[in-house]
Short mmCIF file of C-alpha atoms and ligand atoms in Angstrom, two decimals:
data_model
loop_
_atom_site.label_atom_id
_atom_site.label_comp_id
_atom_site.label_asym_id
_atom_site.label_seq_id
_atom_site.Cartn_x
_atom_site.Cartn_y
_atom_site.Cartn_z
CA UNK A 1 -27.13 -15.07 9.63
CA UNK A 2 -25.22 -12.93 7.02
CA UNK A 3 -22.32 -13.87 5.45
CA UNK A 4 -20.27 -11.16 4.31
CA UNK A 5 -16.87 -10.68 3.15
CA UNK A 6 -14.08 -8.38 4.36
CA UNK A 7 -13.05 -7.76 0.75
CA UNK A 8 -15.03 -9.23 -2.02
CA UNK A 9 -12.80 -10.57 -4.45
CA UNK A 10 -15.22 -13.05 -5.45
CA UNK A 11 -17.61 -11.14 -6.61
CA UNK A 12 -14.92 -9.19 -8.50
CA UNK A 13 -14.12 -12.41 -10.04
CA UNK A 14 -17.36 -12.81 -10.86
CA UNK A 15 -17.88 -9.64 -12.86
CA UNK A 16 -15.19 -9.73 -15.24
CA UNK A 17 -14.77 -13.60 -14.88
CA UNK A 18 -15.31 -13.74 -19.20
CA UNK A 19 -12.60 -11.40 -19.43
CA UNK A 20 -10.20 -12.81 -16.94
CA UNK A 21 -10.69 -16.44 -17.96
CA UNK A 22 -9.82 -15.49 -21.69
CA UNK A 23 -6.94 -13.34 -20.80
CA UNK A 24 -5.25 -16.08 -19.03
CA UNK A 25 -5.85 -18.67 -21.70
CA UNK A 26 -4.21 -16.72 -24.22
CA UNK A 27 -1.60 -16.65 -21.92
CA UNK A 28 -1.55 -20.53 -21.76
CA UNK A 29 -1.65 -21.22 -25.51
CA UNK A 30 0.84 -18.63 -25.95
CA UNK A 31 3.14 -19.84 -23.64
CA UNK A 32 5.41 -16.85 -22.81
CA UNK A 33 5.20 -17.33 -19.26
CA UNK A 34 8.20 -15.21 -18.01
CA UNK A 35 8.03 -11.44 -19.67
CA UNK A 36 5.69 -12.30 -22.29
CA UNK A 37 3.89 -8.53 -24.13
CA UNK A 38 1.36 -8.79 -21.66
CA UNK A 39 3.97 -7.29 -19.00
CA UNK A 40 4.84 -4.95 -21.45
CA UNK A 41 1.30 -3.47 -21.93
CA UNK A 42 0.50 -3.60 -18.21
CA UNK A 43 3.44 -1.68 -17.85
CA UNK A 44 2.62 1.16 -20.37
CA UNK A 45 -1.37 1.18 -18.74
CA UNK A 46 0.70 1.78 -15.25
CA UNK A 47 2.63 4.27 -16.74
CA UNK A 48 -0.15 6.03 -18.21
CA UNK A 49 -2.57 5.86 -15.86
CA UNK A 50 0.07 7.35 -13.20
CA UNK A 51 1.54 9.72 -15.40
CA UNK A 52 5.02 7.89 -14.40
CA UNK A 53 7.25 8.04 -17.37
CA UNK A 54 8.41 4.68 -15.78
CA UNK A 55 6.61 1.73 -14.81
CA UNK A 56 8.48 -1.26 -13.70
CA UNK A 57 6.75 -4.48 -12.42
CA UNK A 58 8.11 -6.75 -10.43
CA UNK A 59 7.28 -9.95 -8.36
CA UNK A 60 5.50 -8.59 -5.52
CA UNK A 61 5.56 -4.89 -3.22
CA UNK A 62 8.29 -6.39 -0.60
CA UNK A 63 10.50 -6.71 -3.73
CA UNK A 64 9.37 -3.26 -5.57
CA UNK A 65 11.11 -1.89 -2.11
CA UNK A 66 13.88 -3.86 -1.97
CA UNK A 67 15.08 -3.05 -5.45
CA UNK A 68 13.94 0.69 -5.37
CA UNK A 69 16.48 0.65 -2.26
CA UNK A 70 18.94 -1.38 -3.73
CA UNK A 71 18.88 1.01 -6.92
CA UNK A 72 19.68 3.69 -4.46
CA UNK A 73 22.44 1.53 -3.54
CA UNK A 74 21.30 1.24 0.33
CA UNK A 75 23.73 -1.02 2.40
CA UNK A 76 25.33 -1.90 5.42
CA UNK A 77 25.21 0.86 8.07
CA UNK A 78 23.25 3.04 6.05
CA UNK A 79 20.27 4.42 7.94
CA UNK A 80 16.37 4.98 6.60
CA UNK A 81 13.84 6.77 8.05
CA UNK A 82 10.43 5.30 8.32
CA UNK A 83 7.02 5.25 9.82
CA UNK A 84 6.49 2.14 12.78
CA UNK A 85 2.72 2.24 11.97
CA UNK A 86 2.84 -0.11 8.65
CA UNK A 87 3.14 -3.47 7.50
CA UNK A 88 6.72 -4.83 8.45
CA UNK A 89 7.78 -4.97 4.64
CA UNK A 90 8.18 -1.38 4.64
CA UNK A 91 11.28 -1.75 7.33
CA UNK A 92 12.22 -5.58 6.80
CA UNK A 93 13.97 -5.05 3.52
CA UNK A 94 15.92 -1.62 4.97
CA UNK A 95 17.01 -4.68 7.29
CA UNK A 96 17.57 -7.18 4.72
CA UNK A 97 20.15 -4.71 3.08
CA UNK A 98 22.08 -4.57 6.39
CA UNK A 99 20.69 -0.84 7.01
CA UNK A 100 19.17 0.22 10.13
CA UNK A 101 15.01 1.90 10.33
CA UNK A 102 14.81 4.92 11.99
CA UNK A 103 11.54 5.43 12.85
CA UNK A 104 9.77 8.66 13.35
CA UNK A 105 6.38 9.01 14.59
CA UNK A 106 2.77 9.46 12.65
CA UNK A 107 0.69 12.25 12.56
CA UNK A 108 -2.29 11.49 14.63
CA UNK A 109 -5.01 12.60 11.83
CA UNK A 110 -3.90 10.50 8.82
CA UNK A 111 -1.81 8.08 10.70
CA UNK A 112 1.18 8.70 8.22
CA UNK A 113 4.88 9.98 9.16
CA UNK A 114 4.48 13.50 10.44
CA UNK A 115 7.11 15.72 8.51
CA UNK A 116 7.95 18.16 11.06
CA UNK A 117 9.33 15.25 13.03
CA UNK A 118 11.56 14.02 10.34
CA UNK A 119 14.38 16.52 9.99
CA UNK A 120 15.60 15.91 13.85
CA UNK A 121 16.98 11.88 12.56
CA UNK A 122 18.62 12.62 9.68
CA UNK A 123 22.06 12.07 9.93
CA UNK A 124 25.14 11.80 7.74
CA UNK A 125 24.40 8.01 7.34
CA UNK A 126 20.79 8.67 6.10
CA UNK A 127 20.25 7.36 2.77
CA UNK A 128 16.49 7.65 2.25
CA UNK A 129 13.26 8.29 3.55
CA UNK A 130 10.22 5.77 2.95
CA UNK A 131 6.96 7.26 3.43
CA UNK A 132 3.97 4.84 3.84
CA UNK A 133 0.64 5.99 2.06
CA UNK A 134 -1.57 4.57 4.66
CA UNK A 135 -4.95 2.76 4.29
CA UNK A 136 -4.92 4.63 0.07
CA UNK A 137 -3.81 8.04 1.61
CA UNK A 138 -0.50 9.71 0.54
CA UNK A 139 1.84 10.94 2.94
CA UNK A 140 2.61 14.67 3.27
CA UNK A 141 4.99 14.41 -0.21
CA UNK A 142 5.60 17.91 -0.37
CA UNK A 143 7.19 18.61 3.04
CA UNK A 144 9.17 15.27 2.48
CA UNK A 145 10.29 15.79 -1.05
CA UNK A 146 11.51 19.56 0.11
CA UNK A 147 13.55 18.52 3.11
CA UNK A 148 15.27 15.15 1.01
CA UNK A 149 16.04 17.46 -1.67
CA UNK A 150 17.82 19.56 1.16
CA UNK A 151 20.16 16.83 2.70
CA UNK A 152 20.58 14.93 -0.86
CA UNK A 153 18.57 11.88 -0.06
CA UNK A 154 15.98 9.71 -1.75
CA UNK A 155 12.17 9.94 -1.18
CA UNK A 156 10.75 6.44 -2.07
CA UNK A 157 7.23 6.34 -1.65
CA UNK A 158 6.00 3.39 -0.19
CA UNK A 159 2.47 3.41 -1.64
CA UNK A 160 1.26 -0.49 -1.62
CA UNK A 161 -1.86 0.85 -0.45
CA UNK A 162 -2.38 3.85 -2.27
CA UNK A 163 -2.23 2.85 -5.96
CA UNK A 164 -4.88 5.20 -7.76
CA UNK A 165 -5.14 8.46 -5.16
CA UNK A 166 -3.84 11.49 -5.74
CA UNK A 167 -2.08 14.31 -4.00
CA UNK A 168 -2.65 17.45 -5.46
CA UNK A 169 -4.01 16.50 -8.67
CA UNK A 170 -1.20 13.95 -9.35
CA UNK A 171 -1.63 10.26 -9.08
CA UNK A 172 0.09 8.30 -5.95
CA UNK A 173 3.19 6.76 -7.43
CA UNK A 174 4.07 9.49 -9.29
CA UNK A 175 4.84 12.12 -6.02
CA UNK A 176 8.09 11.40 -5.80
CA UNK A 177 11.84 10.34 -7.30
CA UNK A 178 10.54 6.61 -6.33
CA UNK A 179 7.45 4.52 -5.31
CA UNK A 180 6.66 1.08 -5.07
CA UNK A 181 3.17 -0.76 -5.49
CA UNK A 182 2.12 -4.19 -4.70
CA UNK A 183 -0.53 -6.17 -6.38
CA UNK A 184 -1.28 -8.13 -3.56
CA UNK A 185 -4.93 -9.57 -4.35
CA UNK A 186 -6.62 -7.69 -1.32
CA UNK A 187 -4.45 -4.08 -2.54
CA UNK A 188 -6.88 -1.66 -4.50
CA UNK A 189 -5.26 -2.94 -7.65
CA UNK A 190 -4.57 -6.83 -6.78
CA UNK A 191 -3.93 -9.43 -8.62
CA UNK A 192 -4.16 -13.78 -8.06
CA UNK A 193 -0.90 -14.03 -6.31
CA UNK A 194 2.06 -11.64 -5.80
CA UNK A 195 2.93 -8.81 -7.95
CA UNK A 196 4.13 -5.39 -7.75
CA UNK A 197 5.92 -2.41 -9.19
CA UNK A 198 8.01 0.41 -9.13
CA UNK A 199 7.48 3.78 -10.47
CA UNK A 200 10.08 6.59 -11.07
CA UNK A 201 10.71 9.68 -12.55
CA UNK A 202 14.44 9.14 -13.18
CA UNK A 203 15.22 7.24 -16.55
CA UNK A 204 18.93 6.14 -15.11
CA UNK A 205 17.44 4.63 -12.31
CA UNK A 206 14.79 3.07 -14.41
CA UNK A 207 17.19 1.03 -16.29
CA UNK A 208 19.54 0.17 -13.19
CA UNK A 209 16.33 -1.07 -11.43
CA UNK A 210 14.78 -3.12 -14.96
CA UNK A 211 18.65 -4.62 -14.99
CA UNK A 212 18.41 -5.83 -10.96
CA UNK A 213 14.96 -7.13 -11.23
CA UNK A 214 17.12 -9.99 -14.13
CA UNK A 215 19.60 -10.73 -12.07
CA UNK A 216 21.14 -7.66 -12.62
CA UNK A 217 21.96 -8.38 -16.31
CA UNK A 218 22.42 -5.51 -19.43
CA UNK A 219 22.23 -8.80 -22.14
CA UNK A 220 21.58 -12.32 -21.64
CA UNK A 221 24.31 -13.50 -18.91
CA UNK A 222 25.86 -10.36 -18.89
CA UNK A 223 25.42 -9.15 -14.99
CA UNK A 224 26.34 -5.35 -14.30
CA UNK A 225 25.14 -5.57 -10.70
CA UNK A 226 24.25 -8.28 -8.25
CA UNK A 227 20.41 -8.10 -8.82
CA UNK A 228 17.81 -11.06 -7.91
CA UNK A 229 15.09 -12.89 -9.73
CA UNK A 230 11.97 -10.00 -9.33
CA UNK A 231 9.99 -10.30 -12.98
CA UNK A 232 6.07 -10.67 -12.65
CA UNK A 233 4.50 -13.49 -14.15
CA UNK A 234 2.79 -12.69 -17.43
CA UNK A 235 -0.12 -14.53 -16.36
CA UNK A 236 -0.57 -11.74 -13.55
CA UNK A 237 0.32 -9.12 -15.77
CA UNK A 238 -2.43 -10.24 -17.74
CA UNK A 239 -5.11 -10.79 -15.30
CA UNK A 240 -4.15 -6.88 -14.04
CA UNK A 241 -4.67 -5.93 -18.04
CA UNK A 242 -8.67 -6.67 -17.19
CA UNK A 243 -8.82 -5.05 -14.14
CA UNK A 244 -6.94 -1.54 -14.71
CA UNK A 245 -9.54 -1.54 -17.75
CA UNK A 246 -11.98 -1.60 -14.76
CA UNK A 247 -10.12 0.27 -12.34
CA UNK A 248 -11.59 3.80 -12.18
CA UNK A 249 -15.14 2.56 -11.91
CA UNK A 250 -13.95 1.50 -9.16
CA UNK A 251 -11.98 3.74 -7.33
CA UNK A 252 -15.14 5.91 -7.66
CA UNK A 253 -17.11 2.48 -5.97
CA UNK A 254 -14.79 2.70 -3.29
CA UNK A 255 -15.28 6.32 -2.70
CA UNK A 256 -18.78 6.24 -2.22
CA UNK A 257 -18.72 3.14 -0.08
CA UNK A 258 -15.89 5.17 2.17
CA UNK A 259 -18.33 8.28 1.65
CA UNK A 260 -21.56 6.91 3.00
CA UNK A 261 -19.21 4.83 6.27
CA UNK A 262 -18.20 8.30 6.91
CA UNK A 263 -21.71 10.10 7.20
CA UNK A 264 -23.23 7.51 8.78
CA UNK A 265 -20.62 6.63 11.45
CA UNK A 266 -19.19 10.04 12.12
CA UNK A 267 -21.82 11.48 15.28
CA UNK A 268 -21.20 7.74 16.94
CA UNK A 269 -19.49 9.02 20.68
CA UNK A 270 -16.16 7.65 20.94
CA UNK A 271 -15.64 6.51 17.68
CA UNK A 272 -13.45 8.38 14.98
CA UNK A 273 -13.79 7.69 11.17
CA UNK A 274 -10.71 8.19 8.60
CA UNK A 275 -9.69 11.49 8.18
CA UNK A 276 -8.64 12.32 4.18
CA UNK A 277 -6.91 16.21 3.85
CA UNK A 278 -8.28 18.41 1.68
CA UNK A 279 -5.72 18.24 -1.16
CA UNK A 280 -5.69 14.26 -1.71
CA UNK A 281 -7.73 11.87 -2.36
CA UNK A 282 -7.77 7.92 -0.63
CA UNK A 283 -8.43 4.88 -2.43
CA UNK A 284 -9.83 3.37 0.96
CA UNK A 285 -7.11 0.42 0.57
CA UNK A 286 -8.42 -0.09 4.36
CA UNK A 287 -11.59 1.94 5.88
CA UNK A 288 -10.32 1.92 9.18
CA UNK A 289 -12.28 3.54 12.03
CA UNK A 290 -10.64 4.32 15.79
CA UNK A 291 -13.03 2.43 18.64
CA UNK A 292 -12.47 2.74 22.63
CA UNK A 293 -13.42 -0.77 23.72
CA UNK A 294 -11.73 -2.33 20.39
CA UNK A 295 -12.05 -6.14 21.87
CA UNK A 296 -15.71 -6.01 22.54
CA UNK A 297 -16.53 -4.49 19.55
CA UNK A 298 -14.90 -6.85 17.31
CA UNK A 299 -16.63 -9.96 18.83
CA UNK A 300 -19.95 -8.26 18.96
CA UNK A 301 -19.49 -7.62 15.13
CA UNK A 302 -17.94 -11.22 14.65
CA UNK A 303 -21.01 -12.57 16.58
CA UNK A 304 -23.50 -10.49 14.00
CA UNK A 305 -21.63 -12.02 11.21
CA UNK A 306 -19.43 -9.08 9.65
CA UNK A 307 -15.81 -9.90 9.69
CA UNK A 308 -13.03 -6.75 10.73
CA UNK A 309 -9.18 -7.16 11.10
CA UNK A 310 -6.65 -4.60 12.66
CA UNK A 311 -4.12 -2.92 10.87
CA UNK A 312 -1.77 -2.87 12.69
CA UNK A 313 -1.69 -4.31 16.48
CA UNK A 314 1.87 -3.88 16.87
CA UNK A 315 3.95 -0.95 15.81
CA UNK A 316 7.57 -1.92 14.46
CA UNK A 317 9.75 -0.54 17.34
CA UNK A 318 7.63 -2.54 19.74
CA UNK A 319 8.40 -5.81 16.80
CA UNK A 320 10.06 -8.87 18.49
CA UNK A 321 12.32 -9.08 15.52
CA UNK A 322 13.57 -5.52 15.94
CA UNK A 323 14.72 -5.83 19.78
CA UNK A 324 17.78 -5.26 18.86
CA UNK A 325 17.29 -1.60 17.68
CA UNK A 326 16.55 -0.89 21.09
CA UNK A 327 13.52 0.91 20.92
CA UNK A 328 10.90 0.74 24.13
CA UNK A 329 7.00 1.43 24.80
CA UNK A 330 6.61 4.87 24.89
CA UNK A 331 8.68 6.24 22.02
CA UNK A 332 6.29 6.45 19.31
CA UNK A 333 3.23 7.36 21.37
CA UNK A 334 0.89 8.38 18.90
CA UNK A 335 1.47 5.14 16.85
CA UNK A 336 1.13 2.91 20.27
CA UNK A 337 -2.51 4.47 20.85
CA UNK A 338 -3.76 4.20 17.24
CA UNK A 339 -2.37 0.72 16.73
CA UNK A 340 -4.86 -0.18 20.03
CA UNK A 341 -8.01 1.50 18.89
CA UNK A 342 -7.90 1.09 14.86
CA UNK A 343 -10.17 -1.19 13.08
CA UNK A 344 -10.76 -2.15 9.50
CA UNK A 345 -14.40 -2.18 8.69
CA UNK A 346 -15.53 -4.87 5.55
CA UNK A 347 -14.16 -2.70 2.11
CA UNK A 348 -14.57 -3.42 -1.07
CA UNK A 349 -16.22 -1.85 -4.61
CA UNK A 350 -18.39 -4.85 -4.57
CA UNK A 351 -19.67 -4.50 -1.34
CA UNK A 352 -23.40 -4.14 -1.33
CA UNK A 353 -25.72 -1.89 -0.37
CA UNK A 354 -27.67 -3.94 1.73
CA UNK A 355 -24.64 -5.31 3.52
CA UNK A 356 -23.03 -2.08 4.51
CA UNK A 357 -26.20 -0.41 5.42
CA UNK A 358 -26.61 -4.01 7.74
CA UNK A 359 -22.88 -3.40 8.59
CA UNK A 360 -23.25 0.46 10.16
CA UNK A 361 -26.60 -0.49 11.82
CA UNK A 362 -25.04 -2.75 13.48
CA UNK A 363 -22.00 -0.31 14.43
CA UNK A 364 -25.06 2.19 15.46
CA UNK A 365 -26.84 -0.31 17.49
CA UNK A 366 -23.64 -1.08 20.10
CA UNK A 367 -23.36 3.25 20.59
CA UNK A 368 -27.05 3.08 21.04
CA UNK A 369 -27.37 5.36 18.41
C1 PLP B 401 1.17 -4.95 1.26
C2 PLP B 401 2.21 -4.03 1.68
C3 PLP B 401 3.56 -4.24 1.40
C4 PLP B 401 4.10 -5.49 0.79
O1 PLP B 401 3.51 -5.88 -0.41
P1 PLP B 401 3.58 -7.42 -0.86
O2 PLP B 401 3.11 -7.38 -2.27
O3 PLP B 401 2.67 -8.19 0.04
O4 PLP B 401 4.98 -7.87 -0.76
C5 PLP B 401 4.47 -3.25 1.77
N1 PLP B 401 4.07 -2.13 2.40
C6 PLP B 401 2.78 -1.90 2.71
C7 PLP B 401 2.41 -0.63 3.38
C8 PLP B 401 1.80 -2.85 2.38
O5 PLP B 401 0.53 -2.63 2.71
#
């Protein structure tokens, strides 16, 4: 039977492997382990590859949100407003400040916060809004940036998933005041443990955030705020050196693997492929169809050999650990239906030919098409 991967990051390995293995040698004999010039270049590639006058790593995309929100100085009883369809990050660190997610609902053809709902929570408490780029698709930043400019609150873009799209003509992390990428090794841009960064357009706020990611020092033991240990390892930084160098080949990989899913899945009755607007791009972080029937489908594909996973089952508000906000079934309805019928199909640049075109006849063969 066929083996195939949900994302291929051996294979990646295996293309640059010359490249990576040398980069993290140097590395080694060098022996700058913490902040050594290799953060400092991956850094200025972020920067200019985003168009971001500021790029700041950091030790993973959890952390890139929890200092972007504690540069905005986000605290106790402070409220942010967030999507429920995401990864939990996106809401635990609001939390872990001692602020309180409010959630508003998704828009049910791109699965990210719908803007017109948005206005109705903001209150005098609200501090920011977080916007989740789903699956490599950025939220509606226009309509978001206009109404936080309105009530005087921050826009941080939560765009682990969307590092190297683009919303009219400008690159994902660079869409509004603040964003925050992870490097997580299955993200678009991952690397071989935990990494992230924050991007934004303010210089003050760079240098408050660059200060809290060293224990919020100005010199050596000097501390201006109270800040946390958030620096990315300049082995990672060095290993993501290679693969930005490799990066746009293959964004345009992933587009033509999303491309061909698209065409070939998009007549199958009952099931409903991603839908990208006109004016952005998606860097397929996830290609995640909608199926009726999402049980069967998954073990019929797990019995032909091709792996899926579901992003995500749960919504927040319906989250065990956030009981206590009170939320019930039935609030976010649109994000309770998609969360039971979406499914992420194997995604990768290095995913063959001859194992996606096994892949969607196999998808075609259960609609009998
Ligand atoms: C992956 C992810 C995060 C967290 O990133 P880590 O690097 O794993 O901490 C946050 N938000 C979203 C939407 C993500 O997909």
């Amino acid at each position: 039977m066929r083996k195939i991967n949900f994302i291929d990051l051996q294979a990646q390995y295996r293309a640059y492997e010359n490249e990576i293995d040398s980069a993290i040698k140097n590395v080694c004999k060098e022996a700058r382990f913490i902040m050594g010039p290799q953060v400092l270049e991956l850094e200025k590639k972020l920067e200019q590859f985003t168009g971001s006058p500021n790029a700041i790593t950091c030790s993973s995309g959890t952390d890139a949100l929890l200092l972007a929100l504690m540069a905005c100085d986000v605290g106790s009883g402070d409220e942010v407003i967030t999507t429920p369809f995401t990864f939990i990050a996106t809401a635990e660190v609001i939390s872990f400040l001692g602020a309180i997610p409010v959630f508003v609902d998704i828009d049910e053809t791109a699965y990210n916060i719908d803007p017109t709902k948005i206005e109705e929570k903001i209150t005098e408490r609200t501090k920011a809004i977080i916007p989740v780029s789903l699956y490599g698709q950025p939220a509606d930043m226009d309509e978001i940036n206009i109404l936080a400019e309105k009530h005087n609150i921050y826009v941080i873009e939560d765009a682990c998933q969307s590092f190297g799209s683009e919303y009219k003509g400008n690159k994902s992390c660079n869409i509004s005041t603040l964003s925050c990428t992870s490097f997580f090794p299955s993200k678009p841009l991952g690397c071989y443990g935990d990494g992230g960064a924050i991007f934004t357009t303010d210089n003050e706020m760079a240098e408050k955030i660059r200060s809290l990611r060293v224990h919020g020092q100005t010199k050596r033991y000097h501390h201006k705020y109270i800040g946390l240990n958030g620096r990315l390892d300049t082995i990672q930084a060095a290993i993501l050196n290679v693969k930005m160098d490799h990066f746009e080949d293959e964004i345009s990989k992933r587009h033509k693997i999303a491309a061909k899913y698209s065409e070939k899945l998009k007549n199958l009755d009952g099931l409903v492929v991603p839908f990208v607007k006109e004016d952005r791009t998606s860097v397929f972080a996830q290609f995640s169809v909608r199926v009726k029937d999402r049980e069967t489908v998954v073990a019929k594909l797990k019995e032909a050999g091709i792996p899926t996973a579901i992003h995500y089952p749960k919504p927040l508000h319906l989250q065990e650990a956030y009981a206590d906000l009170g939320y019930k079934k039935g609030d976010f309805p649109i994000s309770e239906i998609v969360s039971e019928e979406i499914l992420s199909l194997p995604m990768s640049p290095f995913l063959s030919d001859e194992d996606q075109d096994y892949i969607i006849e196999t998808m075609k063969s259960f609609y009998n098409a």
